[in-house]
Coordinates of N, CA and C in Angstrom, one line a residue:
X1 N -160.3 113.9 63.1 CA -161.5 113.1 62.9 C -162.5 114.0 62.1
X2 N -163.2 113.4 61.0 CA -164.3 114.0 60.0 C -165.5 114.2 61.3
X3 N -166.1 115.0 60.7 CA -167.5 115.3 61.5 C -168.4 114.5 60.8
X4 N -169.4 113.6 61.7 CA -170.6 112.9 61.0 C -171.5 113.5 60.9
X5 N -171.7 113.4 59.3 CA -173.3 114.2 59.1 C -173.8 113.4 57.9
X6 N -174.9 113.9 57.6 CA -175.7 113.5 56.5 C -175.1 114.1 55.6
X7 N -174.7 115.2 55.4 CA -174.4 115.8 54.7 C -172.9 115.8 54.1
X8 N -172.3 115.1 55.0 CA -171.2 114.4 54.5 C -170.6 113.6 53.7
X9 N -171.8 112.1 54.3 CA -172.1 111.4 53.8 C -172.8 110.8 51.9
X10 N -173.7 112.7 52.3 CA -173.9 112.6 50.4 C -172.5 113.3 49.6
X11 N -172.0 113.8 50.3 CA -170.9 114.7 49.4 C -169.8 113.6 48.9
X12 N -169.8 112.6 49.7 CA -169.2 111.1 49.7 C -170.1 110.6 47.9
X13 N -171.3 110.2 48.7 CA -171.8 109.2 47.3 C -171.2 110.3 46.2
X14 N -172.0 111.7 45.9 CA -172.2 112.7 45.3 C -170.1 112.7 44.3
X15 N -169.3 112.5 44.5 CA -168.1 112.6 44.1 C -167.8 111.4 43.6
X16 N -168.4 110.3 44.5 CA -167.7 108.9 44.0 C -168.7 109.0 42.2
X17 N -169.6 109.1 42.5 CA -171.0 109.1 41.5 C -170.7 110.3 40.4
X18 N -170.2 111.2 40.3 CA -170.0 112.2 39.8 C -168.7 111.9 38.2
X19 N -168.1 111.2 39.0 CA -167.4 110.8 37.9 C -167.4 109.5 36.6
X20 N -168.0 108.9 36.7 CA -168.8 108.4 35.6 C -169.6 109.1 34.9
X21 N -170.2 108.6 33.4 CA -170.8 109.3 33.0 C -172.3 109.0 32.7
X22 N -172.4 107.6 32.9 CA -174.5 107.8 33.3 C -175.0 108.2 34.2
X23 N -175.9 108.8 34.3 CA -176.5 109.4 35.5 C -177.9 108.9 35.5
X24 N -179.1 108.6 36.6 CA -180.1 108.4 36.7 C -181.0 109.7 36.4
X25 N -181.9 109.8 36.0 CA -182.6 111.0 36.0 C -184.1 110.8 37.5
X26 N -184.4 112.1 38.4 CA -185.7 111.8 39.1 C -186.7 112.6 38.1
X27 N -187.3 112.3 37.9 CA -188.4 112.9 36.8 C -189.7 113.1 37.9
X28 N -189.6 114.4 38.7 CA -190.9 114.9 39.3 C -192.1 115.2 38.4
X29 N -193.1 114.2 39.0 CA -194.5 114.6 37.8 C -195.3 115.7 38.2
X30 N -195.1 116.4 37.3 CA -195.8 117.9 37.0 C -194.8 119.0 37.4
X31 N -193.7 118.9 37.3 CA -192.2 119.7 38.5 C -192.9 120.3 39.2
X32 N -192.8 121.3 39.5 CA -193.1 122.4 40.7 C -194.8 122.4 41.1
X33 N -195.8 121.9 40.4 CA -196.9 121.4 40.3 C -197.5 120.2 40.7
X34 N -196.4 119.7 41.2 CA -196.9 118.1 41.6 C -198.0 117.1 40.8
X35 N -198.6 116.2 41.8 CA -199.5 115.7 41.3 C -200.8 115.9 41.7
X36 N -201.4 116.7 41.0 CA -203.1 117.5 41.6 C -203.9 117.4 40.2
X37 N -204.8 117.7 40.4 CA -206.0 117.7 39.3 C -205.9 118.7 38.4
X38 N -206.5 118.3 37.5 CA -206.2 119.9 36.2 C -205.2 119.9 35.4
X39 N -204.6 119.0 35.8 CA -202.7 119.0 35.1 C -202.8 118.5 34.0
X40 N -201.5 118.8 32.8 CA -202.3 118.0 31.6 C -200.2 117.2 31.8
X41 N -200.9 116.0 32.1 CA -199.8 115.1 32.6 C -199.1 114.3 31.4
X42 N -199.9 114.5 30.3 CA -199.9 113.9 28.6 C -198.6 115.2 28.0
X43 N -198.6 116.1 28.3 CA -198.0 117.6 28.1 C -196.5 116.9 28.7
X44 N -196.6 116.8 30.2 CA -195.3 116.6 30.9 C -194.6 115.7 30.4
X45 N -195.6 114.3 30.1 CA -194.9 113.2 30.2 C -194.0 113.5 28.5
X46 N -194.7 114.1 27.4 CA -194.0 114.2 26.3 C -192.4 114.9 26.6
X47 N -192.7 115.9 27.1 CA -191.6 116.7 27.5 C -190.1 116.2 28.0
X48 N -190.5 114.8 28.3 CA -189.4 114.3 29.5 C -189.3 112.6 28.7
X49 N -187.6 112.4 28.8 CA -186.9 111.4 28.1 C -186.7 110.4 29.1
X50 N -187.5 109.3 29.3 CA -186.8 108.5 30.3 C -186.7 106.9 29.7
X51 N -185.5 106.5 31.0 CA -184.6 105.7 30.2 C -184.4 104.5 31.7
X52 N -184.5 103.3 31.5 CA -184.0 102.4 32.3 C -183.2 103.0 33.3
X53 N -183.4 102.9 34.6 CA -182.6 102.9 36.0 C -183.3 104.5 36.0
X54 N -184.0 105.4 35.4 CA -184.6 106.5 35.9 C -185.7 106.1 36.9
X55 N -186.4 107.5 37.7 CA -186.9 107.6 38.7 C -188.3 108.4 37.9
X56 N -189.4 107.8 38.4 CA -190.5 108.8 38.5 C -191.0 109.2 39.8
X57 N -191.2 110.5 40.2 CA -191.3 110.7 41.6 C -192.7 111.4 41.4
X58 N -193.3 111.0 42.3 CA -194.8 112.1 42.5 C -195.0 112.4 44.0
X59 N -195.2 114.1 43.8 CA -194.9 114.4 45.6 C -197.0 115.1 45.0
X60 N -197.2 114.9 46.5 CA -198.9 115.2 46.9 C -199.3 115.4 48.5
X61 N -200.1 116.2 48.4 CA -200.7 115.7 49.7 C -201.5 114.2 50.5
X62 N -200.5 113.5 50.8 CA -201.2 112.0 51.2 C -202.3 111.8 52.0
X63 N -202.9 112.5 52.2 CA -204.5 112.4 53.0 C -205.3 112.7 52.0
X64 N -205.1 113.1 50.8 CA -205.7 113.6 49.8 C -206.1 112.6 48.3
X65 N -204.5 112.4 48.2 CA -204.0 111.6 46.9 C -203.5 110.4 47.1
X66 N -202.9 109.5 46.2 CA -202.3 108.3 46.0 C -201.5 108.0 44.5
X67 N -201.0 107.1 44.2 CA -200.5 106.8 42.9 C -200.6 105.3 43.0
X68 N -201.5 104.8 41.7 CA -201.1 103.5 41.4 C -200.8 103.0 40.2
X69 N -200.1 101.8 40.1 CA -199.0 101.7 38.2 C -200.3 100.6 38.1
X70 N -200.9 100.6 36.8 CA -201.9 99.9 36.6 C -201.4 99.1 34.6
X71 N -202.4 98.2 34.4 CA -202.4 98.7 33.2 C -203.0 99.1 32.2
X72 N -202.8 99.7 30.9 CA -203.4 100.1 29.7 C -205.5 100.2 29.8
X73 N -205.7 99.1 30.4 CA -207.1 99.2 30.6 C -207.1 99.9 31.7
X74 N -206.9 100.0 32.8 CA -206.7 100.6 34.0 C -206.5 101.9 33.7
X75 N -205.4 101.9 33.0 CA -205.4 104.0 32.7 C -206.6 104.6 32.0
X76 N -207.0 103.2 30.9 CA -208.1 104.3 29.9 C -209.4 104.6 30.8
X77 N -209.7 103.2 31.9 CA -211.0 103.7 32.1 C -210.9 103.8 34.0
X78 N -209.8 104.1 34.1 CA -209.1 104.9 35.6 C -209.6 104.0 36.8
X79 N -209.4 102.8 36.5 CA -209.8 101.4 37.4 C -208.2 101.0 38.2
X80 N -208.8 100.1 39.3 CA -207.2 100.3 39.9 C -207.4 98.7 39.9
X81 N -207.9 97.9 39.3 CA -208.3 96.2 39.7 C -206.9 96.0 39.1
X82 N -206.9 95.3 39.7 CA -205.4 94.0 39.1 C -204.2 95.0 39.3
X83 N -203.9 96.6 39.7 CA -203.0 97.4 39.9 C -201.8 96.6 40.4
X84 N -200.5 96.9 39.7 CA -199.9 96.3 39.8 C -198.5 96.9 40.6
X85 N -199.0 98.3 41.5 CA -198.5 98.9 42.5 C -199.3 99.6 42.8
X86 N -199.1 100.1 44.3 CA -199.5 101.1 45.2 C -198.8 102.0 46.1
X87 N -198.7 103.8 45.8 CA -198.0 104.4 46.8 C -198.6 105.2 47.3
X88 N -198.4 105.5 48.9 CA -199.3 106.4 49.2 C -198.5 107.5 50.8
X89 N -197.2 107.8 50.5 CA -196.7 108.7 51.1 C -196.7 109.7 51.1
X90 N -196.6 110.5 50.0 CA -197.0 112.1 49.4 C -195.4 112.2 48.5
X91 N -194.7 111.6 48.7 CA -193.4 111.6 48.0 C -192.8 110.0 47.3
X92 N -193.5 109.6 46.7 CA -193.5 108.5 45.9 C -192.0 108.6 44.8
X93 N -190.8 107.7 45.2 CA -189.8 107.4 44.1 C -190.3 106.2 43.7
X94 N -190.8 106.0 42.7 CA -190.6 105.0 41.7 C -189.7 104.4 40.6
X95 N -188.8 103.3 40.9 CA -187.9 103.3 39.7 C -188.4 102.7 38.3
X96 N -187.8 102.8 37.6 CA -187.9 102.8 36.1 C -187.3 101.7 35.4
X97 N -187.7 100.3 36.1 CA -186.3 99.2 35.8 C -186.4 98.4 34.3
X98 N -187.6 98.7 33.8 CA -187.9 97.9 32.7 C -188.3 98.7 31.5
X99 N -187.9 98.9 30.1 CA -188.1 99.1 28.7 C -189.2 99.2 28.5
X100 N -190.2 99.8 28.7 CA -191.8 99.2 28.6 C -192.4 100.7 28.4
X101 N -193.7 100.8 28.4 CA -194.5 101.9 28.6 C -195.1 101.5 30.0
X102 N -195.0 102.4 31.1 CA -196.0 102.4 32.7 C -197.0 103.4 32.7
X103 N -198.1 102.8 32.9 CA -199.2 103.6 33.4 C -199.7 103.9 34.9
X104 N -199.6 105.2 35.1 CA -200.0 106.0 36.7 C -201.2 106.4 36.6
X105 N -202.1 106.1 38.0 CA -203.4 107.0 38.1 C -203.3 107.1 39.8
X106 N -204.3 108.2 39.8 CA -204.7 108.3 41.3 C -206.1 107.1 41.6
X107 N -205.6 106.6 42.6 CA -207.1 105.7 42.5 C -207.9 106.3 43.7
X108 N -208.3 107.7 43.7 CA -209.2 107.9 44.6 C -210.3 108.4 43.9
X109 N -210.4 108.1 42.5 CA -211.5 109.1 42.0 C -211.0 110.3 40.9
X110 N -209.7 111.1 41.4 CA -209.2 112.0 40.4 C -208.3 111.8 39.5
X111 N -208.8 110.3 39.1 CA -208.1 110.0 37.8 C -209.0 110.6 36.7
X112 N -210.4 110.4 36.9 CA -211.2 111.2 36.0 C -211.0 112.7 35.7
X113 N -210.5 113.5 36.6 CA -210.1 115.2 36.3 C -208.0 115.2 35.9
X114 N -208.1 114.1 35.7 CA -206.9 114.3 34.9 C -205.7 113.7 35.6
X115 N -205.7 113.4 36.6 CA -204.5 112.7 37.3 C -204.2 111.3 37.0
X116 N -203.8 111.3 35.8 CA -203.1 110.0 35.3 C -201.5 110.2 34.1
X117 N -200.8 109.2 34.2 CA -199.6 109.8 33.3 C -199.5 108.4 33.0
X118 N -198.8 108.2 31.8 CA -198.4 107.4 31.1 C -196.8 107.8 30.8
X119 N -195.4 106.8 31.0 CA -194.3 107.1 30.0 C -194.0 106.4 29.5
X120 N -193.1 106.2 28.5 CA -192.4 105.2 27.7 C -191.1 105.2 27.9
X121 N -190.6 104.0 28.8 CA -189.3 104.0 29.0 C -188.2 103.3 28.1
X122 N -187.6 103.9 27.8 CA -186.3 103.4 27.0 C -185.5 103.2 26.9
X123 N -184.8 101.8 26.4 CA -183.2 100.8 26.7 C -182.2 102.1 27.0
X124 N -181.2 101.8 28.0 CA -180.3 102.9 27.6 C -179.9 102.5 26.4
X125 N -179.5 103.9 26.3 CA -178.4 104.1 25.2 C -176.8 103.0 25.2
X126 N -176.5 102.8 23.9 CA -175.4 102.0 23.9 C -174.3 102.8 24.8
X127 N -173.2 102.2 25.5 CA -172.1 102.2 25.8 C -171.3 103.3 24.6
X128 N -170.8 104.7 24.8 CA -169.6 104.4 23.5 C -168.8 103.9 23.5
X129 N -168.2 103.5 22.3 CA -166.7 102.7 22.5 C -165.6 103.2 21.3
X130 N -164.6 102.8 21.6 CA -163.2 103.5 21.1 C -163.4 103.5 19.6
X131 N -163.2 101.7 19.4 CA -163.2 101.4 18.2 C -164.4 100.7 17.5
X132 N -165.1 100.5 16.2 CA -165.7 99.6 15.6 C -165.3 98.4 15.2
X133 N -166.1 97.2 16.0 CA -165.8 95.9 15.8 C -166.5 95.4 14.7
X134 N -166.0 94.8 14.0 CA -166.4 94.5 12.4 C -167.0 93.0 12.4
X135 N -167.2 92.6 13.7 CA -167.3 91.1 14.3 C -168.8 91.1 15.1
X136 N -169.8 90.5 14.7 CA -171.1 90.0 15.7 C -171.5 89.1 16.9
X137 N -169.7 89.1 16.9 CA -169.2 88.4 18.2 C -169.2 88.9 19.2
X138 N -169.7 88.8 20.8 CA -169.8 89.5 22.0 C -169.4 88.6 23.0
X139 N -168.3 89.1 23.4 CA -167.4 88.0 24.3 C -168.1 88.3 25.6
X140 N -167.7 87.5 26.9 CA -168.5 87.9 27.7 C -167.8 89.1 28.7
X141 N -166.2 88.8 28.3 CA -165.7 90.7 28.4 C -166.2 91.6 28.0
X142 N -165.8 91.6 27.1 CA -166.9 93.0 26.5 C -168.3 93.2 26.7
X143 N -168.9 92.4 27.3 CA -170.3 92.7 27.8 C -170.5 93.3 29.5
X144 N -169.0 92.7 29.8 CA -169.1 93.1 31.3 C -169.4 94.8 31.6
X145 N -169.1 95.7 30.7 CA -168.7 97.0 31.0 C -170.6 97.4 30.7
X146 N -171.5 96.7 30.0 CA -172.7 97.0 29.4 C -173.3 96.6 31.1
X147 N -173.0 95.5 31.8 CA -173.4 94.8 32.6 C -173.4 95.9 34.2
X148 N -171.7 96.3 34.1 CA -171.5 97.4 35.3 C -172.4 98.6 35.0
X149 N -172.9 99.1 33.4 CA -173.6 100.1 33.9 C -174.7 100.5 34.0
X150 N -175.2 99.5 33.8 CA -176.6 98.7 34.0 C -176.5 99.3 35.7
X151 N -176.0 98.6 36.7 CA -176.0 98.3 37.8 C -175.4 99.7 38.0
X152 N -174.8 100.6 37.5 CA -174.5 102.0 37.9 C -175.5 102.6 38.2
X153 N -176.6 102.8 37.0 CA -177.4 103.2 37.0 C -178.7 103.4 37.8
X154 N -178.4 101.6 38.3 CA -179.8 101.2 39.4 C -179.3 101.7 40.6
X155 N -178.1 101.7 41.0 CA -177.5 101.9 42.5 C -177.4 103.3 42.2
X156 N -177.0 104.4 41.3 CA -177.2 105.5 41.3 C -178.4 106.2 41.7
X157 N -179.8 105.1 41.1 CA -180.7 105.8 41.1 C -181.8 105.3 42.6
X158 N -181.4 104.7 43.5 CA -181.4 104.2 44.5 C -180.6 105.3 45.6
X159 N -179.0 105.9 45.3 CA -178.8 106.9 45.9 C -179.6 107.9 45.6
X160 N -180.1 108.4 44.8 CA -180.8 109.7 44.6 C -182.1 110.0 45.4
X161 N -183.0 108.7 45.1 CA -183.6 108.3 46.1 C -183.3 108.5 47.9
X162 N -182.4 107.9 48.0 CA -182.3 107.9 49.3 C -181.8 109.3 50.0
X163 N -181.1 109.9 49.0 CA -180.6 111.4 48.9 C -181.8 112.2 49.7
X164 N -182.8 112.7 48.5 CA -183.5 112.7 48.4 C -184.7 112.7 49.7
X165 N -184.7 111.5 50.2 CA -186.0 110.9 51.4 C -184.7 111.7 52.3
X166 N -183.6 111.3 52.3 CA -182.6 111.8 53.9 C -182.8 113.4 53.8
X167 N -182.7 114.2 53.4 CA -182.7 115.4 52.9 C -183.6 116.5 53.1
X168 N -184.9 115.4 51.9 CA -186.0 116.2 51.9 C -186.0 117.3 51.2
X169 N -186.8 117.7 50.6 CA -186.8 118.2 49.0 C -187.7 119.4 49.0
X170 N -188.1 120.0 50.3 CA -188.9 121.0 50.5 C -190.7 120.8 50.2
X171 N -191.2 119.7 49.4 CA -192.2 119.3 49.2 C -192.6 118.9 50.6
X172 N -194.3 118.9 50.6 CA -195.5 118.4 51.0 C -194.7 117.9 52.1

């Protein structure tokens, strides 16, 4: 009989998951720096490629900080009205489900000393495939495999997450 553990358990997801080849990315804001004042979060956010079914994670002191997804007017003049999320645990996964640009601030005030990020997330990447179809025909087979990895992705990035919170990540 296997021994039950957590740690089992991910070595399970971690192999099934391992073999495919999309992977979710967790994109920690500010990496080892978290999210604190001073940061130049415009710097980070260039630095870093994210892509549909990715994670943005912001770890903080929660008595202190917060993160909220606002929009475009919201980030320029660090307003949280009409905010169209709120997290406030000190280890915030946020997924990344839609092709868009998202806007982050802290709404306690230190969105003015710098604590705000913006990213621009992007369609995955095509599928490769064997051969070139000379046809602008898309059966709805051949869409199925675009469809599963779509859903790889989101459930991938859902375990990472959960990985992640079970685990604990040494942060805050």
């Amino acid at each position: 009989m296997l021994p039950s553990s957590p740690l089992l358990v991910f070595f399970c997801f971690f192999i099934i998951f391992s073999a495919t080849s999309t992977t979710a990315t967790d994109h920690i804001v500010g990496a080892n720096k978290g999210w604190n004042p001073g940061i130049n979060y415009t710097l980070w956010a260039n630095n870093h490629t994210f892509y549909v079914g990715d994670l943005i994670s912001f770890r903080y002191q929660k008595t202190q900080y917060n993160v909220f997804e606002v929009n475009q007017t919201g980030y320029d003049n660090c307003t949280t009205e009409g905010a169209l999320g709120n997290w406030t645990s000190g280890k915030d996964f946020i997924p990344l489900n839609k092709a868009k640009r998202y806007y982050f601030i802290c709404g306690n005030g230190q969105c003015f000393n710098g604590m705000k990020v913006s990213v621009v997330v992007h369609p995955l990447p095509p599928a490769p495939s064997g051969s070139v179809s000379s046809s602008n025909h898309t059966s709805p087979a051949s869409a199925a495999p675009v469809v599963l990895q779509k859903g790889l992705v989101s459930f991938r990035a859902l375990v990472v997450a959960f990985a992640s919170i079970w685990f604990g990540s040494g942060w805050i």
